[in-house]
Coordinates of C-alpha atoms in Angstrom, one line a residue:
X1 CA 186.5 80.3 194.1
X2 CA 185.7 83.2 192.0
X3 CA 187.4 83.3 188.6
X4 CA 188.3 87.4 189.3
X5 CA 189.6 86.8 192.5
X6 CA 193.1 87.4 192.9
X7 CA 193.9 83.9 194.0
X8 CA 192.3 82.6 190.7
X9 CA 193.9 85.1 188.5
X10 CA 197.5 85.2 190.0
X11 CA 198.0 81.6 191.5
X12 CA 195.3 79.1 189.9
X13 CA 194.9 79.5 186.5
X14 CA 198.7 80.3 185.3
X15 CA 199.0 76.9 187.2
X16 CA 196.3 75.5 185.1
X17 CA 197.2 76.4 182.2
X18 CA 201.1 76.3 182.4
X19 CA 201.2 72.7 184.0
X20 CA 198.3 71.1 182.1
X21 CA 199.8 71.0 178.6
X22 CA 203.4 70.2 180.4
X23 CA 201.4 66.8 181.9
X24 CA 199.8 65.4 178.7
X25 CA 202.8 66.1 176.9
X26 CA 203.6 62.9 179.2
X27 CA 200.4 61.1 179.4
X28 CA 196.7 61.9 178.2
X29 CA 195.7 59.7 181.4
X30 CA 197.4 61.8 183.8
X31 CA 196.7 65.2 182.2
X32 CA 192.8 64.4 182.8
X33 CA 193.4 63.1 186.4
X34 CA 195.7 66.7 187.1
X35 CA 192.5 68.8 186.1
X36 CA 190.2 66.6 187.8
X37 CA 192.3 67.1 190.9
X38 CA 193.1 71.0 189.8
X39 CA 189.0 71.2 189.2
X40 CA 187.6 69.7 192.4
X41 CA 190.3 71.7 194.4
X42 CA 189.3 75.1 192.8
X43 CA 185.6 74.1 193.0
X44 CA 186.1 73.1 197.1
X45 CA 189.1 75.9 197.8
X46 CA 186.2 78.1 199.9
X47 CA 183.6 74.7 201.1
X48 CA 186.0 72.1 200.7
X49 CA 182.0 70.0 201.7
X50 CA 180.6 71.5 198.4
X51 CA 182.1 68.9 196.7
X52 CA 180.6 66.0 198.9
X53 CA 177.3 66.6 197.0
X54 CA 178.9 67.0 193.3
X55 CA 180.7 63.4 193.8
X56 CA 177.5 62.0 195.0
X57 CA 174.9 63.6 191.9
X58 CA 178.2 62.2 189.4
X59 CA 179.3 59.1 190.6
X60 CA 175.5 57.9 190.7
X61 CA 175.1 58.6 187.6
X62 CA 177.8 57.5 186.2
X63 CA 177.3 54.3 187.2
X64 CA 173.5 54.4 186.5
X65 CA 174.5 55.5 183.3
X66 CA 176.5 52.5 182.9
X67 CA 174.5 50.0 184.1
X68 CA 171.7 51.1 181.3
X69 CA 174.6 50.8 178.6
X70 CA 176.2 47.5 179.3
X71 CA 173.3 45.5 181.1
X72 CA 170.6 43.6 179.2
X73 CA 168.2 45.4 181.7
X74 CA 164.0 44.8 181.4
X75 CA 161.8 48.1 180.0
X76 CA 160.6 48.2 183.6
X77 CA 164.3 48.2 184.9
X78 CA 165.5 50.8 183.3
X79 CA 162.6 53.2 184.0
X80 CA 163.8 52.0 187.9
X81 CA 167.1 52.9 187.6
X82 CA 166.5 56.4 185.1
X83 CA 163.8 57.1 188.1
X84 CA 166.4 56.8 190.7
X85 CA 168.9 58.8 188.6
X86 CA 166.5 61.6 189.0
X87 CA 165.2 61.3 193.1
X88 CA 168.9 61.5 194.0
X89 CA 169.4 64.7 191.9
X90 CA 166.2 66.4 193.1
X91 CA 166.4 65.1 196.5
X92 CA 169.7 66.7 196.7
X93 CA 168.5 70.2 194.9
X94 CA 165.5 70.3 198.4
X95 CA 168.1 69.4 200.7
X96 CA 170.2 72.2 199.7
X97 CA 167.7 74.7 198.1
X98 CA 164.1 73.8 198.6
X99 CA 163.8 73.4 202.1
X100 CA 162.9 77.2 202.2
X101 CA 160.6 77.2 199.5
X102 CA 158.6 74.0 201.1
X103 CA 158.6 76.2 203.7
X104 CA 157.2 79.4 202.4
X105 CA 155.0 77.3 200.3
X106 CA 153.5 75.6 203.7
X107 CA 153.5 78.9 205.7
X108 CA 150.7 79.9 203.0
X109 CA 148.4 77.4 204.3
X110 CA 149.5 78.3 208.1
X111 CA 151.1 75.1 208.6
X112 CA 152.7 76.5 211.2
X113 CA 154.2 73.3 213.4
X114 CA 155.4 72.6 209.9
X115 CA 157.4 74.9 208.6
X116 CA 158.7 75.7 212.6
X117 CA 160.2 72.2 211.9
X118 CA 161.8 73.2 207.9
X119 CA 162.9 76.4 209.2
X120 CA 165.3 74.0 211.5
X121 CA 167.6 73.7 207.8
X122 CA 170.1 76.2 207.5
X123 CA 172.8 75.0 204.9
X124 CA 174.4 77.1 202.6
X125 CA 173.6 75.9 199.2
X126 CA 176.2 74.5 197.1
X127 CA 177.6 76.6 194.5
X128 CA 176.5 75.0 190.9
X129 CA 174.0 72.8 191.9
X130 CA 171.6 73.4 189.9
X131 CA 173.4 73.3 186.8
X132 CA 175.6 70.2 187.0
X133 CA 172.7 68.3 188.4
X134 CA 171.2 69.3 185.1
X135 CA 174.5 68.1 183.1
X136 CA 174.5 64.7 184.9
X137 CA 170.4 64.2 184.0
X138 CA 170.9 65.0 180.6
X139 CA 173.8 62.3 180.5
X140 CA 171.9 60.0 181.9
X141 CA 168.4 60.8 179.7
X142 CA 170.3 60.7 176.3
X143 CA 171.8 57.1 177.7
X144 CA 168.6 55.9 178.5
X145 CA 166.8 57.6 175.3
X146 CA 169.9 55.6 172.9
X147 CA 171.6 58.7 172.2
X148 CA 174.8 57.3 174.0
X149 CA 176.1 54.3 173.2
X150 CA 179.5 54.4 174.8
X151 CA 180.4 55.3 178.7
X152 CA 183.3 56.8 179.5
X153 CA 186.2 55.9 181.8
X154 CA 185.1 57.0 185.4
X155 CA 187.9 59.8 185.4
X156 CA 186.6 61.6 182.4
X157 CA 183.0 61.4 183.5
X158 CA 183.8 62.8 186.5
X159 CA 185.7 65.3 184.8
X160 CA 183.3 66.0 182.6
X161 CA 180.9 66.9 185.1
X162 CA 183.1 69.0 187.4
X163 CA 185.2 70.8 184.6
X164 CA 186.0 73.9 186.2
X165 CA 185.7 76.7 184.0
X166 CA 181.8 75.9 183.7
X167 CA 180.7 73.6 186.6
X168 CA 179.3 76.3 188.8
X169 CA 177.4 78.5 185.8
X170 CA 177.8 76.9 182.9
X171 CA 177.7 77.5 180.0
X172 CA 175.9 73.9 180.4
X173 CA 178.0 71.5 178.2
X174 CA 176.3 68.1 176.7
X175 CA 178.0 65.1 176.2
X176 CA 178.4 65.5 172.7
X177 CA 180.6 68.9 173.2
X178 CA 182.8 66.7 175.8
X179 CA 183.1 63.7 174.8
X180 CA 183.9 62.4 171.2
X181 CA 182.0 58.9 169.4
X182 CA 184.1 56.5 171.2
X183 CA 183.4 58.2 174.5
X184 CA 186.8 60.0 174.9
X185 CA 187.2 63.3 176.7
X186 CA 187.6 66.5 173.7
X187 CA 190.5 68.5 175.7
X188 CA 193.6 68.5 174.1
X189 CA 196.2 71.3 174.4
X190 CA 197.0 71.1 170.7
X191 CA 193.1 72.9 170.4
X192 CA 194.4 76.0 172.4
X193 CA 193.8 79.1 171.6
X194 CA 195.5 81.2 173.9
X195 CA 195.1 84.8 172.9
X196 CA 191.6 84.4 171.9
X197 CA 190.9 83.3 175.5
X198 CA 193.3 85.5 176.9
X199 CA 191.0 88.5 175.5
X200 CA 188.1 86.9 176.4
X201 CA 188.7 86.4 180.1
X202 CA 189.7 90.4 179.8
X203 CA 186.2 91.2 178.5
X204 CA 184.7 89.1 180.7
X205 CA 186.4 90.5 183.2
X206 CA 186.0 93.9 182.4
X207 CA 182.0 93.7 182.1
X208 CA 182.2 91.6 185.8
X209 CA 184.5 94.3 187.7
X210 CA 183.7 97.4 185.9
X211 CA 180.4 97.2 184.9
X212 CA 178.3 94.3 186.7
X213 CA 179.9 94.9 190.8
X214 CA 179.2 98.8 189.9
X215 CA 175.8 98.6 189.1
X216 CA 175.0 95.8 191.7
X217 CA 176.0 98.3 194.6
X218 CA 173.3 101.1 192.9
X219 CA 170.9 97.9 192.7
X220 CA 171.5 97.4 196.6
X221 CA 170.9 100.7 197.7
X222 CA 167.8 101.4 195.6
X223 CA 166.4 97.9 196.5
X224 CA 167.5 98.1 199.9
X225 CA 165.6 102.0 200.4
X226 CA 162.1 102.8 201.2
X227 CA 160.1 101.8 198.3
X228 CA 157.0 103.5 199.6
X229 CA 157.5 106.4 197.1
X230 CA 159.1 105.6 194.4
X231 CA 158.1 107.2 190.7
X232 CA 158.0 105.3 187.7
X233 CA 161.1 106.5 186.4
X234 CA 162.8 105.3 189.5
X235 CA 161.1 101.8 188.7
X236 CA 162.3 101.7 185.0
X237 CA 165.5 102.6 186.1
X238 CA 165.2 99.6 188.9
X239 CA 164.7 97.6 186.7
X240 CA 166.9 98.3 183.2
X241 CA 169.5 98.3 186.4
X242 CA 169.2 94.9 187.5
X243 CA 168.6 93.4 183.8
X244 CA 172.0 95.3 182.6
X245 CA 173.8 93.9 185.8
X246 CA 172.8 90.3 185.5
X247 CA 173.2 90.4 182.1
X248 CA 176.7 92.0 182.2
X249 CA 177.3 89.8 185.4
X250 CA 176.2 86.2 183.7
X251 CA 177.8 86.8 180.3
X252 CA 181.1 88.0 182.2
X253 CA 181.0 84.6 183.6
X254 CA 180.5 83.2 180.3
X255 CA 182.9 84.5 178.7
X256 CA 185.4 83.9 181.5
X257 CA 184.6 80.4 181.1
X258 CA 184.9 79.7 177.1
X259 CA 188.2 81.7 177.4
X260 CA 189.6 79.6 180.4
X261 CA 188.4 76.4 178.4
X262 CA 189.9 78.1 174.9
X263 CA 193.4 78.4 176.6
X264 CA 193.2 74.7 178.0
X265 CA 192.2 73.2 174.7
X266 CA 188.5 72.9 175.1
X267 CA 186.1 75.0 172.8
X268 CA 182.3 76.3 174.3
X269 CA 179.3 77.2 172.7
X270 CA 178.3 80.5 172.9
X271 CA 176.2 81.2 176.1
X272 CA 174.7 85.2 175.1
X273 CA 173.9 87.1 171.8
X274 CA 173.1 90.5 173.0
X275 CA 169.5 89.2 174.4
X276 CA 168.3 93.0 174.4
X277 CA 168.5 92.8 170.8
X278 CA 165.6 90.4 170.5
X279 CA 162.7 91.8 168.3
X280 CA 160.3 88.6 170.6
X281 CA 159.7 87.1 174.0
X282 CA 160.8 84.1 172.0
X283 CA 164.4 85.4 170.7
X284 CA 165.4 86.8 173.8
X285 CA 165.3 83.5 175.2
X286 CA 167.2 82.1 172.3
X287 CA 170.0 84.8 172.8
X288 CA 170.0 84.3 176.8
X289 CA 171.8 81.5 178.7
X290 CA 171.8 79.6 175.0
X291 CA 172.9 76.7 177.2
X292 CA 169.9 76.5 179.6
X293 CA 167.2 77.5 177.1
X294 CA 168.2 74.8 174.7
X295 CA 168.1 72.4 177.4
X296 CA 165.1 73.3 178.8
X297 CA 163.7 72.8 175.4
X298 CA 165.2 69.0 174.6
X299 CA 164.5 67.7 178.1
X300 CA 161.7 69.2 179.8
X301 CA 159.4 71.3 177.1
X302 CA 159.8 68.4 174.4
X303 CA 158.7 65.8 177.1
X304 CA 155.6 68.0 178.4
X305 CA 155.1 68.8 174.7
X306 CA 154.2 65.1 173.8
X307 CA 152.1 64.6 177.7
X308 CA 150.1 67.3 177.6
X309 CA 146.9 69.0 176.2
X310 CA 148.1 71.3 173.1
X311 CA 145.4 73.6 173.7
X312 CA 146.0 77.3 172.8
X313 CA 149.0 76.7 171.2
X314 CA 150.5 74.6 173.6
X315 CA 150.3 76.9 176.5
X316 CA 149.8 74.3 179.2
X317 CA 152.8 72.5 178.8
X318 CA 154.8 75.8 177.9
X319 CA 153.5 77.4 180.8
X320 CA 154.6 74.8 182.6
X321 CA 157.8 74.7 181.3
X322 CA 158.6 78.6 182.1
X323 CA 156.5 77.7 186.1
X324 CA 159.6 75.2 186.7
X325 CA 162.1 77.6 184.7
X326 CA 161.5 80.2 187.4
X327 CA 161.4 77.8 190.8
X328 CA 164.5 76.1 189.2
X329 CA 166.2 80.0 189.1
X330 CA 165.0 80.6 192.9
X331 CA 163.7 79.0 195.9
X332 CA 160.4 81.2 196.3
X333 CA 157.2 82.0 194.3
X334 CA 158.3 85.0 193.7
X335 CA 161.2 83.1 191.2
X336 CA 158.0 81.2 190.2
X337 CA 155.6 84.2 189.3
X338 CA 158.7 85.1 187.0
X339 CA 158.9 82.3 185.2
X340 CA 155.0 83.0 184.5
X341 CA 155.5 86.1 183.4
X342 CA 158.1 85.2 180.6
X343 CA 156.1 82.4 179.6
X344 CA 152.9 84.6 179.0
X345 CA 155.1 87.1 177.2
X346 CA 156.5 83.7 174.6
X347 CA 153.0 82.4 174.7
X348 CA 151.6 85.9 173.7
X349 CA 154.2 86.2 170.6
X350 CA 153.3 82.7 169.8
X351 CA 149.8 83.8 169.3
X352 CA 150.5 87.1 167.8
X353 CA 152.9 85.4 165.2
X354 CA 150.5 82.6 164.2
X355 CA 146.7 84.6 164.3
X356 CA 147.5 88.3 163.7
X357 CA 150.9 88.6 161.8
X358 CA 148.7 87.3 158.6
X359 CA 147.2 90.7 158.9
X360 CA 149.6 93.5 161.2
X361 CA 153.3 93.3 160.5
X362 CA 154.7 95.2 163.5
X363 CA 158.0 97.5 163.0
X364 CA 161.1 95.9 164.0
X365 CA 161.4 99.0 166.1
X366 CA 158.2 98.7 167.7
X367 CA 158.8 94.9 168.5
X368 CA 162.1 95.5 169.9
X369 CA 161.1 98.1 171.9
X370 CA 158.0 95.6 173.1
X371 CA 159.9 93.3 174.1
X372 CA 163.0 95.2 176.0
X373 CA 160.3 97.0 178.2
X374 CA 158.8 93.8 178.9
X375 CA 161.7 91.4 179.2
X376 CA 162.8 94.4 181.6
X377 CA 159.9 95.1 183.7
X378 CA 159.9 91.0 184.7
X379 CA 163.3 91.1 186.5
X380 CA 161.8 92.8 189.2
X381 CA 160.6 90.0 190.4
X382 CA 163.7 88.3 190.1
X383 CA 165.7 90.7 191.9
X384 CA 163.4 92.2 194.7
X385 CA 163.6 90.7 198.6
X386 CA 159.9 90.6 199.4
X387 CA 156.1 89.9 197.6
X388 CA 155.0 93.4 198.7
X389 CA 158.3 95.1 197.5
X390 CA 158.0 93.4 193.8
X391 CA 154.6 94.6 193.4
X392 CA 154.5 97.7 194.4
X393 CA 157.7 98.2 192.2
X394 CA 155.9 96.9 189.1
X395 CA 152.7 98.7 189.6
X396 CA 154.7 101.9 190.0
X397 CA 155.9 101.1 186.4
X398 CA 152.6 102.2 185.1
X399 CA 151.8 105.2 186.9
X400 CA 153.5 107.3 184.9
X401 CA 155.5 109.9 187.7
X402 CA 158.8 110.8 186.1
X403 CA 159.9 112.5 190.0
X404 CA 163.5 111.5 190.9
X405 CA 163.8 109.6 194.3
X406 CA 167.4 107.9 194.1
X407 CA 170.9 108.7 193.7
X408 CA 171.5 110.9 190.8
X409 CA 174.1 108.9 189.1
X410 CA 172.3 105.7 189.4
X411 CA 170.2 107.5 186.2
X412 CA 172.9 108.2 184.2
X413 CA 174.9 104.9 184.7
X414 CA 172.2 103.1 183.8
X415 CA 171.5 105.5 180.9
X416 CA 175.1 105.5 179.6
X417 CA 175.4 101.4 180.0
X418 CA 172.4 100.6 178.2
X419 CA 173.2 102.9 175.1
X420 CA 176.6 101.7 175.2
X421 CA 175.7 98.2 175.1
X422 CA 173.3 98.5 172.3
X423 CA 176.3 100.3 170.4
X424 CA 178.3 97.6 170.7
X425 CA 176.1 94.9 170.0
X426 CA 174.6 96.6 167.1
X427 CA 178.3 97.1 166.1
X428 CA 179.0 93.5 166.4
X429 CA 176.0 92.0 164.4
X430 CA 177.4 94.0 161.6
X431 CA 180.8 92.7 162.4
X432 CA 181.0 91.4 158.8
X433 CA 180.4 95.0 157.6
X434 CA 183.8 95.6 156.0
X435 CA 184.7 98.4 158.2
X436 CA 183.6 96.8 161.1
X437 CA 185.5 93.5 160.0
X438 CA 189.1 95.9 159.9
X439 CA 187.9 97.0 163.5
X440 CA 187.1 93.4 165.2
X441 CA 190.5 91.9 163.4
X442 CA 193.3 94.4 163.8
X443 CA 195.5 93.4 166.0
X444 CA 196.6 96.9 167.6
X445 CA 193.1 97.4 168.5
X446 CA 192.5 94.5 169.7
X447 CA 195.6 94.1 172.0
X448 CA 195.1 97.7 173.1
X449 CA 191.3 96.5 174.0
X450 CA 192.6 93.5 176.4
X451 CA 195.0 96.2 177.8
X452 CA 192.0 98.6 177.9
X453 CA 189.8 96.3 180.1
X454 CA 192.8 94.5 182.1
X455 CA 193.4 97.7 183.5
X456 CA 190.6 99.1 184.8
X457 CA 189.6 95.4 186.2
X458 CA 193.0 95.3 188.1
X459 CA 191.6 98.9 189.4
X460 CA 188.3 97.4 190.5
X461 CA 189.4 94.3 191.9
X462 CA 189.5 94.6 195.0
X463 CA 185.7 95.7 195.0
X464 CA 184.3 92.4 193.7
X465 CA 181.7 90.8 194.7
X466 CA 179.7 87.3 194.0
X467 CA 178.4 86.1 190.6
X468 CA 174.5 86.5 190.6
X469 CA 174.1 82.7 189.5
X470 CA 176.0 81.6 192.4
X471 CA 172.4 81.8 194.1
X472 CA 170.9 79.3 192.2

């Protein structure tokens, strides 16, 4: 279920949050069984199998996890057991979302009697796969690494794991931000914060409804059209498209998710910090899915880090890193060449910073401009349907025809959404500007905000359509 579907809006979530407080007034135990129950439900209400594969990734690792706390278990043994923890969580990510990519991947070799037999598979992929198979590894990692000392009861793990407001997107919660020392579960009602979240989930919806489904429908017919002769300004505008909708699609989930979990009595980390900001390769991918980047970094780059060859600062391992950062986003080597891309743009301010910085300082302008066009020009790959499609798109980045070829306001929504969004985030970093800091904090304007963007999402809501992320 969608969290700006009507049915979400109107019928699950006053339940959620009127009925959840009212139960652990009465019992703590029951209150975390209710949103267990309430979170599997709203998880399942469209595949009611989706969550087949969620219990089966969470309850083997819950009890993996357990066995390496309370058993006197061999070095050898626990490698078994951490080993297992990981086949059932990949096995079930190619079941569900590899099976394609083995195939394209074998088709390149003309494998044909092979892939005639992958191209058999046709299941729809589980929404949230790939990020609460990532929350149930680290668990189990930081048990095996000594990190965690304490399991859970089985009703909080599993709550832990298929917590609503973030299972299918995240923001990608750690144990630490769920559970407390002792290994109790963090929720409590007396942490709500209801208007906070209440204007939150209005943002969020307001940049999902209003700004995100827009532009995706522009994306859809430009993407969709003859690509044969398309200018450079028509690929710059393909692509600053497609970057502003996923980012204004994936941080609406966001903050649609922290303000759910505010109102219930759960603070989030922040997930986005106006990426497009970023003066670096690097940066941007500190202000972008904060979640994923960081544990990308403490599980997979930190372990490659210490395995591999460090030559050229480290590129193997980083390239490496950003190679399984990209198949991880997308079944096809198209999701792959992407992750390249960004890791050459990190690995080539890595360099810069350490050998030339001694000796050019480059404008903060300049940088930021760098790095926008670049961070930009990537999501083609990300978002375009075929190999030939994506580069022809980015070669025509470079040719330098400014001819119009698409609809005329798909220009100037992208134009006006990409100054407006640098406004605000500009705006916001200097939020404890004094006159900015009256702004943020007055009351009036920010009620008359939530009433602002609750509006024109009720006008919009009937022409939703499906978060980006739901596809990986």
């Amino acid at each position: 279920m969608f969290f700006h579907s009507p049915t979400a809006l109107f019928l699950f979530l006053p339940i959620a949050f009127t009925f959840y407080p009212l139960v652990e007034s009465k019992s703590i135990s029951a209150s975390r069984i209710f949103l267990l129950i309430f979170s599997l439900i709203f998880y399942g209400f469209d595949h009611p199998w989706f969550i087949i594969p969620l219990l089966i990734s969470a309850i083997s690792d819950f009890f993996i996890s357990k066995a390496l706390i309370e058993l006197d278990l061999s070095k050898s043994s626990r490698k078994y057991l951490l080993l297992i923890s990981i086949i059932i969580n990949i096995g079930l990510l190619i079941i569900f979302k590899y099976i394609p990519f083995i195939e394209e991947s074998l088709s390149i070799f003309s494998f044909n009697e092979t892939t005639s037999y992958f191209s058999t598979f046709d299941l729809i992929l589980p929404a949230g796969i790939s990020f609460y198979t990532f929350q149930t590894l680290s668990y189990v990692f930081d048990v095996y690494q000594g990190r965690l000392k304490v399991i859970p009861r089985l009703v909080d793990y599993l709550l832990y794991v298929c917590y609503f407001p973030q299972l299918v997107a995240g923001p990608i919660l750690r144990p630490s931000d769920f559970f407390n020392e002792e290994g109790l579960c963090n929720i409590h009602s007396s942490r709500s914060s209801v208007f906070p979240g209440f204007r939150r989930i209005c943002f969020g919806l307001f940049l999902k409804l209003c700004l995100a489904d827009e532009l995706a429908r522009l994306n859809d017919i430009a993407f969709s059209a003859d690509y044969s002769g398309i200018s450079s300004l028509d690929a710059w505008t393909m692509a600053f498209g497609f970057g502003l909708q996923i980012y204004f699609d994936f941080s609406a989930y966001s903050h649609m998710a922290i303000g759910i979990s505010e109102i219930i009595g759960l603070p989030i980390r922040e997930n986005f910090s106006f990426p497009y900001l970023s003066k670096s390769a690097t940066e941007f991918w500190r202000r972008w899915h904060i979640s994923l980047s960081s544990w990308v970094n403490d599980y997979l780059y930190s372990f490659l880090n210490l395995r591999l060859p460090l030559w050229i600062n480290g590129a193997i391992p980083l390239l490496l890193t950003w190679l399984v950062m990209g198949i991880w986003h997308g079944a096809s080597w198209r999701f792959a060449f992407w992750g390249l891309i960004n890791g050459i743009f990190v690995l080539s301010h890595r360099l810069f910073k350490h050998y030339f910085i001694k000796h050019y300082q480059a404008s903060s302008l300049i940088s930021w401009l760098i790095t926008l066009f670049s961070i930009m020009s990537s999501w083609i790959y990300f978002r375009s349907t075929s190999w030939d499609q994506a580069n022809y798109i980015f070669r025509a980045l470079w040719v330098g025809d400014i001819a119009l070829n698409l609809r005329e306001n798909y220009y100037l929504f992208v134009f006006i959404f990409m100054i407006g969004s640098l406004l605000f985030g500009l705006s916001w970093q200097h939020k404890h500007n004094p006159t900015f800091t009256r702004i943020f904090r007055n009351k009036t304007i920010s009620f008359l905000s939530c009433v602002f963007c609750l509006f024109f999402s009720m006008i919009f809501i009937n022409r939703q359509v499906a978060f980006v992320y739901f596809q990986f």
